[in-house]
């Protein structure tokens, strides 16, 4: 039996939805292609939804293919209608530029941790000074309105209303591909599956103008076992920037993934060998939890670095009283039953934490809303904590979003 092709291996890892031409596989396997993904800076941070195309980028780059990441500062001014029920809110140019700068820095850190080098460019290089009449005459001429309306992304929006400015988006994304083809020899575009119409239109434009072949690959639109968009919670999107989603909350998002999503998430979001990632049907709860912790550690390491991932894992184990093997984790310190029955001021409890150095620091922490005990916020340093606050014989002191200190009664 012949070995599986690269595309077959990546499909097994649930990273590929559609491919315009299977012939691209041999060129990718040989590490010969320049390819790109585009990211519009419509928010100041990447989110979990961006990880699938980035994982595909990392797999291809590690084989020697040459990645380009286009920061869509120009196209963000219009707003991509693909995969959306309503039009995007148009952002100001200053906000777009600020978002682009933050996302560029995020991408540089992510790429560095993966050990790959990607060319980062902004499509303002070729779109900001575009002459509209020339664009319509030389580029718009090649587009069929009937064909554009046949694509799912536009067809769905017609029922709710599609603005003329959004209708131009496909032309601009296709022009991006053409420019990258002419400037960098780019032959392959990668995007989410809702980008299929835009990608195919770019392939067609390159064929018409440059008389050369190019390719497209889409990644699946990721939903969980409940059919919800992956990376969304009741509080909103899960961002990669620690300012918007703390590393601890990011770790816990993956640690709390639905059992039914675990095997696929391990395949998609890690580069671990497939044989290590199978979840047997009769796996114990302890074994499943270990795999979830491994998933959380791997993805957090990729996004925030191994040191931060280790700290998040240690904090989670303290918080939930486990040692990672299903056993009970020893507390950081102990209290006597008599002490707790008498009652201890919250200020004195937090002062026992080794990372708080003074009473004034504890007071400031409490005043700023950064202290809680067993999940209950503390808003007064004189609050008396008694035995009624125990949960399973422990007090878990939380300092800010990441640090925890566990106390048990002896």
Short mmCIF file of C-alpha atoms in Angstrom, two decimals:
data_model
loop_
_atom_site.label_atom_id
_atom_site.label_comp_id
_atom_site.label_asym_id
_atom_site.label_seq_id
_atom_site.Cartn_x
_atom_site.Cartn_y
_atom_site.Cartn_z
CA UNK A 1 0.00 0.00 0.00
CA UNK A 2 1.41 3.40 -1.00
CA UNK A 3 2.11 6.01 1.66
CA UNK A 4 -0.59 8.67 2.07
CA UNK A 5 0.01 11.94 0.27
CA UNK A 6 0.51 15.19 2.13
CA UNK A 7 -3.05 16.28 1.39
CA UNK A 8 -4.38 12.95 2.65
CA UNK A 9 -2.42 13.32 5.89
CA UNK A 10 -3.65 16.86 6.37
CA UNK A 11 -7.23 15.78 5.65
CA UNK A 12 -6.87 13.13 8.35
CA UNK A 13 -5.91 15.95 10.70
CA UNK A 14 -9.14 17.74 9.68
CA UNK A 15 -7.23 20.72 8.25
CA UNK A 16 -8.53 20.62 4.66
CA UNK A 17 -12.06 21.13 3.37
CA UNK A 18 -11.58 21.71 -0.38
CA UNK A 19 -8.70 21.75 -2.85
CA UNK A 20 -8.94 23.25 -6.33
CA UNK A 21 -6.52 20.73 -7.87
CA UNK A 22 -4.99 17.60 -6.25
CA UNK A 23 -1.90 18.17 -8.43
CA UNK A 24 -0.77 20.80 -5.93
CA UNK A 25 0.07 18.02 -3.46
CA UNK A 26 3.30 16.92 -5.16
CA UNK A 27 4.65 20.48 -5.33
CA UNK A 28 3.84 21.05 -1.65
CA UNK A 29 5.45 17.73 -0.68
CA UNK A 30 8.61 18.80 -2.48
CA UNK A 31 8.62 22.16 -0.68
CA UNK A 32 8.44 24.18 -3.89
CA UNK A 33 5.46 26.49 -3.52
CA UNK A 34 5.01 30.05 -2.36
CA UNK A 35 1.59 30.35 -0.72
CA UNK A 36 -0.37 32.83 1.32
CA UNK A 37 -3.13 33.39 3.83
CA UNK A 38 -4.87 36.72 4.38
CA UNK A 39 -6.01 38.21 7.68
CA UNK A 40 -8.10 41.37 7.82
CA UNK A 41 -7.36 43.40 10.99
CA UNK A 42 -10.99 43.89 11.99
CA UNK A 43 -10.11 43.48 15.69
CA UNK A 44 -6.96 44.16 17.73
CA UNK A 45 -6.23 40.46 18.23
CA UNK A 46 -6.29 37.16 16.44
CA UNK A 47 -8.75 34.64 17.88
CA UNK A 48 -9.08 30.85 18.02
CA UNK A 49 -10.73 30.79 14.59
CA UNK A 50 -7.45 31.94 13.02
CA UNK A 51 -5.54 28.92 14.34
CA UNK A 52 -6.76 26.42 11.71
CA UNK A 53 -5.30 28.24 8.65
CA UNK A 54 -2.20 29.05 10.71
CA UNK A 55 -1.73 25.36 11.61
CA UNK A 56 -1.98 24.47 7.91
CA UNK A 57 0.55 27.22 7.17
CA UNK A 58 2.97 25.77 9.75
CA UNK A 59 2.69 22.24 8.35
CA UNK A 60 3.41 23.46 4.81
CA UNK A 61 6.21 25.80 5.90
CA UNK A 62 8.00 23.02 7.80
CA UNK A 63 8.22 21.12 4.50
CA UNK A 64 10.11 24.04 2.98
CA UNK A 65 7.25 25.85 1.25
CA UNK A 66 7.40 29.65 1.44
CA UNK A 67 4.56 31.33 3.39
CA UNK A 68 3.26 34.86 2.96
CA UNK A 69 0.79 36.40 5.40
CA UNK A 70 -1.15 39.35 4.02
CA UNK A 71 -2.45 41.83 6.58
CA UNK A 72 -5.58 43.12 4.85
CA UNK A 73 -5.47 46.74 5.95
CA UNK A 74 -7.03 47.87 2.67
CA UNK A 75 -9.72 45.18 2.45
CA UNK A 76 -10.62 45.73 6.13
CA UNK A 77 -11.92 49.15 5.08
CA UNK A 78 -14.65 47.38 3.09
CA UNK A 79 -15.48 44.32 5.17
CA UNK A 80 -15.68 40.75 3.88
CA UNK A 81 -19.32 39.56 3.55
CA UNK A 82 -18.26 35.88 3.49
CA UNK A 83 -19.80 33.78 6.24
CA UNK A 84 -21.72 36.70 7.75
CA UNK A 85 -25.44 37.32 8.07
CA UNK A 86 -25.05 41.09 8.42
CA UNK A 87 -22.62 43.69 7.08
CA UNK A 88 -19.53 44.39 9.18
CA UNK A 89 -19.26 47.68 10.97
CA UNK A 90 -16.85 49.88 9.01
CA UNK A 91 -13.80 50.79 11.06
CA UNK A 92 -11.83 54.02 10.89
CA UNK A 93 -8.42 53.98 9.21
CA UNK A 94 -6.58 54.75 12.47
CA UNK A 95 -8.27 51.81 14.23
CA UNK A 96 -7.45 49.48 11.32
CA UNK A 97 -3.80 50.58 11.36
CA UNK A 98 -3.57 50.06 15.14
CA UNK A 99 -5.18 46.61 14.84
CA UNK A 100 -2.80 45.70 12.01
CA UNK A 101 0.24 46.63 14.08
CA UNK A 102 -0.85 44.46 17.02
CA UNK A 103 -1.73 41.51 14.78
CA UNK A 104 1.60 41.79 12.98
CA UNK A 105 3.40 41.54 16.35
CA UNK A 106 1.27 38.55 17.35
CA UNK A 107 2.07 36.76 14.11
CA UNK A 108 5.78 37.42 14.49
CA UNK A 109 5.73 35.83 17.96
CA UNK A 110 3.66 32.84 16.80
CA UNK A 111 5.94 32.24 13.82
CA UNK A 112 9.05 32.52 15.98
CA UNK A 113 7.73 29.88 18.41
CA UNK A 114 7.04 27.56 15.47
CA UNK A 115 10.53 28.15 14.08
CA UNK A 116 9.32 29.37 10.70
CA UNK A 117 9.86 32.55 8.73
CA UNK A 118 6.93 34.10 6.88
CA UNK A 119 6.85 37.22 4.72
CA UNK A 120 4.37 39.69 6.23
CA UNK A 121 2.94 42.29 3.86
CA UNK A 122 0.03 44.73 3.86
CA UNK A 123 -2.25 44.89 0.83
CA UNK A 124 -2.18 48.68 1.10
CA UNK A 125 1.03 48.31 -0.95
CA UNK A 126 -1.03 47.72 -4.10
CA UNK A 127 -4.56 48.76 -3.17
CA UNK A 128 -4.22 52.15 -1.44
CA UNK A 129 -3.33 54.08 -4.63
CA UNK A 130 -5.47 52.02 -6.99
CA UNK A 131 -7.22 54.08 -9.69
CA UNK A 132 -10.84 52.96 -9.64
CA UNK A 133 -11.64 53.47 -13.34
CA UNK A 134 -8.47 51.63 -14.36
CA UNK A 135 -9.34 48.84 -11.92
CA UNK A 136 -12.84 48.45 -13.35
CA UNK A 137 -11.55 48.46 -16.91
CA UNK A 138 -8.65 46.03 -16.48
CA UNK A 139 -9.78 43.85 -13.56
CA UNK A 140 -13.57 44.19 -13.21
CA UNK A 141 -13.90 43.33 -16.89
CA UNK A 142 -12.98 39.69 -16.09
CA UNK A 143 -15.72 39.13 -13.49
CA UNK A 144 -19.19 37.80 -14.20
CA UNK A 145 -21.89 39.14 -11.88
CA UNK A 146 -23.97 36.02 -12.52
CA UNK A 147 -21.08 33.81 -11.43
CA UNK A 148 -20.35 35.91 -8.35
CA UNK A 149 -23.97 35.61 -7.25
CA UNK A 150 -23.79 31.84 -7.61
CA UNK A 151 -21.28 31.60 -4.75
CA UNK A 152 -22.77 30.70 -1.37
CA UNK A 153 -21.25 33.69 0.45
CA UNK A 154 -23.13 36.16 -1.78
CA UNK A 155 -26.27 34.11 -2.36
CA UNK A 156 -27.02 33.87 1.36
CA UNK A 157 -26.52 37.59 1.88
CA UNK A 158 -28.83 38.64 -0.96
CA UNK A 159 -31.86 37.75 1.15
CA UNK A 160 -30.80 40.18 3.90
CA UNK A 161 -29.17 42.78 1.71
CA UNK A 162 -25.71 43.05 0.18
CA UNK A 163 -24.18 46.51 -0.15
CA UNK A 164 -22.26 47.57 -3.24
CA UNK A 165 -19.12 48.15 -1.18
CA UNK A 166 -19.21 44.50 0.03
CA UNK A 167 -19.83 43.33 -3.53
CA UNK A 168 -16.40 44.69 -4.45
CA UNK A 169 -14.63 42.54 -1.86
CA UNK A 170 -14.26 39.50 -4.10
CA UNK A 171 -12.61 41.61 -6.80
CA UNK A 172 -10.11 43.03 -4.33
CA UNK A 173 -9.21 39.66 -2.79
CA UNK A 174 -8.74 38.22 -6.28
CA UNK A 175 -6.51 41.18 -7.10
CA UNK A 176 -4.48 40.46 -3.95
CA UNK A 177 -3.79 36.95 -5.28
CA UNK A 178 -2.84 38.34 -8.70
CA UNK A 179 -0.44 40.86 -7.17
CA UNK A 180 1.18 38.23 -4.95
CA UNK A 181 1.51 35.96 -7.97
CA UNK A 182 3.24 38.71 -9.97
CA UNK A 183 5.40 40.09 -7.14
CA UNK A 184 6.38 36.90 -5.26
CA UNK A 185 5.53 34.01 -7.58
CA UNK A 186 2.74 32.97 -5.21
CA UNK A 187 0.81 29.97 -6.56
CA UNK A 188 -1.47 28.94 -3.71
CA UNK A 189 -4.02 30.71 -1.53
CA UNK A 190 -5.30 29.23 1.75
CA UNK A 191 -8.44 30.41 3.51
CA UNK A 192 -11.49 29.31 5.44
CA UNK A 193 -14.11 27.36 3.54
CA UNK A 194 -16.37 30.42 3.35
CA UNK A 195 -13.61 31.96 1.20
CA UNK A 196 -13.94 29.36 -1.57
CA UNK A 197 -15.70 31.72 -4.02
CA UNK A 198 -13.10 34.45 -3.49
CA UNK A 199 -10.22 31.99 -3.91
CA UNK A 200 -11.62 30.42 -7.09
CA UNK A 201 -12.18 33.90 -8.55
CA UNK A 202 -8.53 34.75 -7.85
CA UNK A 203 -7.39 31.56 -9.59
CA UNK A 204 -9.52 32.49 -12.60
CA UNK A 205 -8.15 36.07 -12.68
CA UNK A 206 -4.54 34.83 -12.66
CA UNK A 207 -5.36 32.41 -15.49
CA UNK A 208 -6.96 35.17 -17.57
CA UNK A 209 -4.27 37.83 -17.03
CA UNK A 210 -1.03 35.88 -16.47
CA UNK A 211 -1.99 32.74 -18.44
CA UNK A 212 -0.66 30.61 -15.59
CA UNK A 213 -2.13 28.09 -13.17
CA UNK A 214 -2.59 28.69 -9.46
CA UNK A 215 -4.34 26.81 -6.69
CA UNK A 216 -6.58 27.13 -3.68
CA UNK A 217 -7.07 25.13 -0.47
CA UNK A 218 -9.71 25.85 2.14
CA UNK A 219 -9.79 24.85 5.79
CA UNK A 220 -12.96 23.70 7.57
CA UNK A 221 -15.17 26.19 9.36
CA UNK A 222 -14.76 24.94 12.89
CA UNK A 223 -17.75 24.13 15.06
CA UNK A 224 -17.93 22.07 18.24
CA UNK A 225 -20.08 19.05 19.06
CA UNK A 226 -23.02 21.38 19.83
CA UNK A 227 -22.76 22.99 16.40
CA UNK A 228 -21.46 26.26 17.85
CA UNK A 229 -18.64 28.21 16.23
CA UNK A 230 -15.38 27.06 17.83
CA UNK A 231 -13.67 29.69 19.92
CA UNK A 232 -16.89 31.36 21.09
CA UNK A 233 -18.08 31.33 24.69
CA UNK A 234 -20.91 33.03 26.52
CA UNK A 235 -18.54 35.93 27.14
CA UNK A 236 -17.44 36.19 23.49
CA UNK A 237 -14.49 35.14 21.35
CA UNK A 238 -11.36 33.45 22.73
CA UNK A 239 -8.54 35.79 21.72
CA UNK A 240 -4.83 35.04 21.40
CA UNK A 241 -3.82 38.37 22.95
CA UNK A 242 -3.50 38.07 26.73
CA UNK A 243 -5.00 41.55 27.14
CA UNK A 244 -8.36 40.22 25.90
CA UNK A 245 -8.24 36.58 27.05
CA UNK A 246 -5.87 35.78 29.91
CA UNK A 247 -3.48 32.86 29.34
CA UNK A 248 -5.17 31.00 32.20
CA UNK A 249 -8.64 31.42 30.65
CA UNK A 250 -7.16 30.42 27.28
CA UNK A 251 -5.69 27.26 28.85
CA UNK A 252 -9.00 26.47 30.53
CA UNK A 253 -10.92 26.89 27.27
CA UNK A 254 -8.99 23.95 25.84
CA UNK A 255 -8.91 22.03 29.13
CA UNK A 256 -12.73 22.15 29.27
CA UNK A 257 -13.35 21.10 25.68
CA UNK A 258 -16.22 18.66 25.10
CA UNK A 259 -15.09 15.01 25.20
CA UNK A 260 -16.56 14.53 21.71
CA UNK A 261 -14.31 17.28 20.28
CA UNK A 262 -11.10 16.10 21.93
CA UNK A 263 -9.64 13.72 19.31
CA UNK A 264 -10.21 16.13 16.44
CA UNK A 265 -8.88 19.10 18.41
CA UNK A 266 -5.66 17.22 19.19
CA UNK A 267 -5.22 16.47 15.48
CA UNK A 268 -6.00 20.00 14.36
CA UNK A 269 -4.30 22.18 16.93
CA UNK A 270 -1.13 20.22 17.74
CA UNK A 271 1.71 18.76 15.70
CA UNK A 272 1.93 15.63 17.84
CA UNK A 273 2.15 12.27 16.07
CA UNK A 274 -1.25 10.86 15.12
CA UNK A 275 -0.61 7.61 16.97
CA UNK A 276 -0.33 9.51 20.27
CA UNK A 277 -3.66 11.24 19.83
CA UNK A 278 -6.23 8.45 19.59
CA UNK A 279 -8.86 8.42 22.33
CA UNK A 280 -10.00 4.81 22.81
CA UNK A 281 -13.79 4.33 23.16
CA UNK A 282 -13.30 2.82 26.63
CA UNK A 283 -10.91 5.52 27.87
CA UNK A 284 -11.30 6.33 31.56
CA UNK A 285 -12.23 9.82 32.75
CA UNK A 286 -8.70 10.19 34.10
CA UNK A 287 -7.16 9.31 30.70
CA UNK A 288 -9.45 11.76 28.91
CA UNK A 289 -8.57 14.52 31.37
CA UNK A 290 -4.86 13.91 30.81
CA UNK A 291 -5.38 14.28 27.05
CA UNK A 292 -7.35 17.47 27.59
CA UNK A 293 -4.56 18.85 29.73
CA UNK A 294 -2.04 17.88 27.02
CA UNK A 295 -4.15 19.70 24.41
CA UNK A 296 -4.40 22.80 26.60
CA UNK A 297 -0.66 22.75 27.30
CA UNK A 298 0.32 22.33 23.63
CA UNK A 299 -1.94 25.09 22.29
CA UNK A 300 -1.10 27.50 25.13
CA UNK A 301 2.61 26.85 24.52
CA UNK A 302 2.17 27.68 20.85
CA UNK A 303 0.33 30.93 21.57
CA UNK A 304 1.90 32.16 24.84
CA UNK A 305 5.10 30.14 25.20
CA UNK A 306 6.04 27.03 27.20
CA UNK A 307 6.81 28.90 30.43
CA UNK A 308 3.38 30.51 30.52
CA UNK A 309 1.73 27.18 29.66
CA UNK A 310 3.53 25.51 32.56
CA UNK A 311 2.34 28.24 34.93
CA UNK A 312 -1.25 27.88 33.68
CA UNK A 313 -1.11 24.11 34.12
CA UNK A 314 0.24 24.43 37.65
CA UNK A 315 -2.43 27.00 38.53
CA UNK A 316 -5.18 24.77 37.15
CA UNK A 317 -3.91 21.79 39.14
CA UNK A 318 -3.85 23.87 42.31
CA UNK A 319 -7.30 25.21 41.66
CA UNK A 320 -8.86 21.83 41.05
CA UNK A 321 -6.70 19.90 43.50
CA UNK A 322 -5.19 17.36 41.11
CA UNK A 323 -1.64 16.41 40.26
CA UNK A 324 -2.23 15.63 36.58
CA UNK A 325 -2.49 11.88 37.14
CA UNK A 326 -5.88 11.93 38.79
CA UNK A 327 -4.46 12.05 42.30
CA UNK A 328 -5.04 14.79 44.85
CA UNK A 329 -2.53 17.61 44.77
CA UNK A 330 -0.86 18.58 48.01
CA UNK A 331 -1.87 22.10 49.14
CA UNK A 332 0.60 24.97 49.07
CA UNK A 333 0.08 25.51 52.82
CA UNK A 334 -2.16 24.43 55.70
CA UNK A 335 -4.28 26.06 58.38
CA UNK A 336 -5.40 24.63 61.69
CA UNK A 337 -9.10 23.98 62.20
CA UNK A 338 -8.96 26.21 65.30
CA UNK A 339 -7.58 29.14 63.29
CA UNK A 340 -10.37 28.92 60.75
CA UNK A 341 -13.14 28.46 63.30
CA UNK A 342 -11.94 31.62 65.05
CA UNK A 343 -11.98 33.45 61.71
CA UNK A 344 -9.16 35.08 59.75
CA UNK A 345 -9.25 38.46 58.01
CA UNK A 346 -9.00 38.23 54.23
CA UNK A 347 -6.01 40.59 54.32
CA UNK A 348 -4.07 38.19 56.57
CA UNK A 349 -4.94 35.19 54.39
CA UNK A 350 -3.68 36.86 51.22
CA UNK A 351 -0.58 38.09 52.99
CA UNK A 352 0.40 34.41 53.35
CA UNK A 353 0.74 34.16 49.56
CA UNK A 354 4.46 34.26 48.67
CA UNK A 355 3.88 36.54 45.68
CA UNK A 356 2.27 39.31 47.80
CA UNK A 357 4.88 41.25 49.73
CA UNK A 358 3.06 43.75 51.96
CA UNK A 359 -0.26 44.67 53.53
CA UNK A 360 -0.52 47.71 51.25
CA UNK A 361 -0.09 45.46 48.18
CA UNK A 362 -2.89 43.20 49.44
CA UNK A 363 -5.17 46.18 50.07
CA UNK A 364 -4.48 47.50 46.57
CA UNK A 365 -5.22 44.08 45.06
CA UNK A 366 -8.57 43.88 46.86
CA UNK A 367 -9.48 47.50 46.01
CA UNK A 368 -8.84 46.76 42.32
CA UNK A 369 -11.11 43.68 42.36
CA UNK A 370 -8.24 41.23 41.84
CA UNK A 371 -8.81 38.94 44.83
CA UNK A 372 -11.18 36.03 45.32
CA UNK A 373 -11.48 33.01 47.60
CA UNK A 374 -12.96 29.83 46.13
CA UNK A 375 -14.33 31.89 43.26
CA UNK A 376 -16.00 34.52 45.48
CA UNK A 377 -14.67 38.08 44.99
CA UNK A 378 -13.29 39.82 48.06
CA UNK A 379 -14.05 43.54 48.18
CA UNK A 380 -13.10 44.31 51.79
CA UNK A 381 -9.74 43.39 53.38
CA UNK A 382 -11.38 43.12 56.81
CA UNK A 383 -13.81 40.40 55.66
CA UNK A 384 -13.61 37.49 58.12
CA UNK A 385 -13.10 34.11 56.51
CA UNK A 386 -14.34 31.14 58.53
CA UNK A 387 -14.82 27.40 58.06
CA UNK A 388 -18.04 28.02 56.07
CA UNK A 389 -15.84 29.23 53.18
CA UNK A 390 -14.17 25.82 52.75
CA UNK A 391 -14.84 23.89 49.56
CA UNK A 392 -13.88 20.22 49.87
CA UNK A 393 -11.64 21.12 52.79
CA UNK A 394 -9.70 23.82 50.94
CA UNK A 395 -9.45 27.54 50.38
CA UNK A 396 -8.25 28.59 46.93
CA UNK A 397 -6.93 32.15 46.91
CA UNK A 398 -6.87 33.72 43.45
CA UNK A 399 -4.61 36.72 42.79
CA UNK A 400 -5.43 38.43 39.52
CA UNK A 401 -6.23 36.14 36.61
CA UNK A 402 -3.32 33.69 36.69
CA UNK A 403 -1.99 33.09 40.20
CA UNK A 404 -3.52 30.74 42.75
CA UNK A 405 -2.60 29.67 46.28
CA UNK A 406 -4.14 26.61 47.89
CA UNK A 407 -4.72 26.23 51.64
CA UNK A 408 -6.02 23.09 53.38
CA UNK A 409 -7.25 22.56 56.95
CA UNK A 410 -5.34 20.10 59.13
#
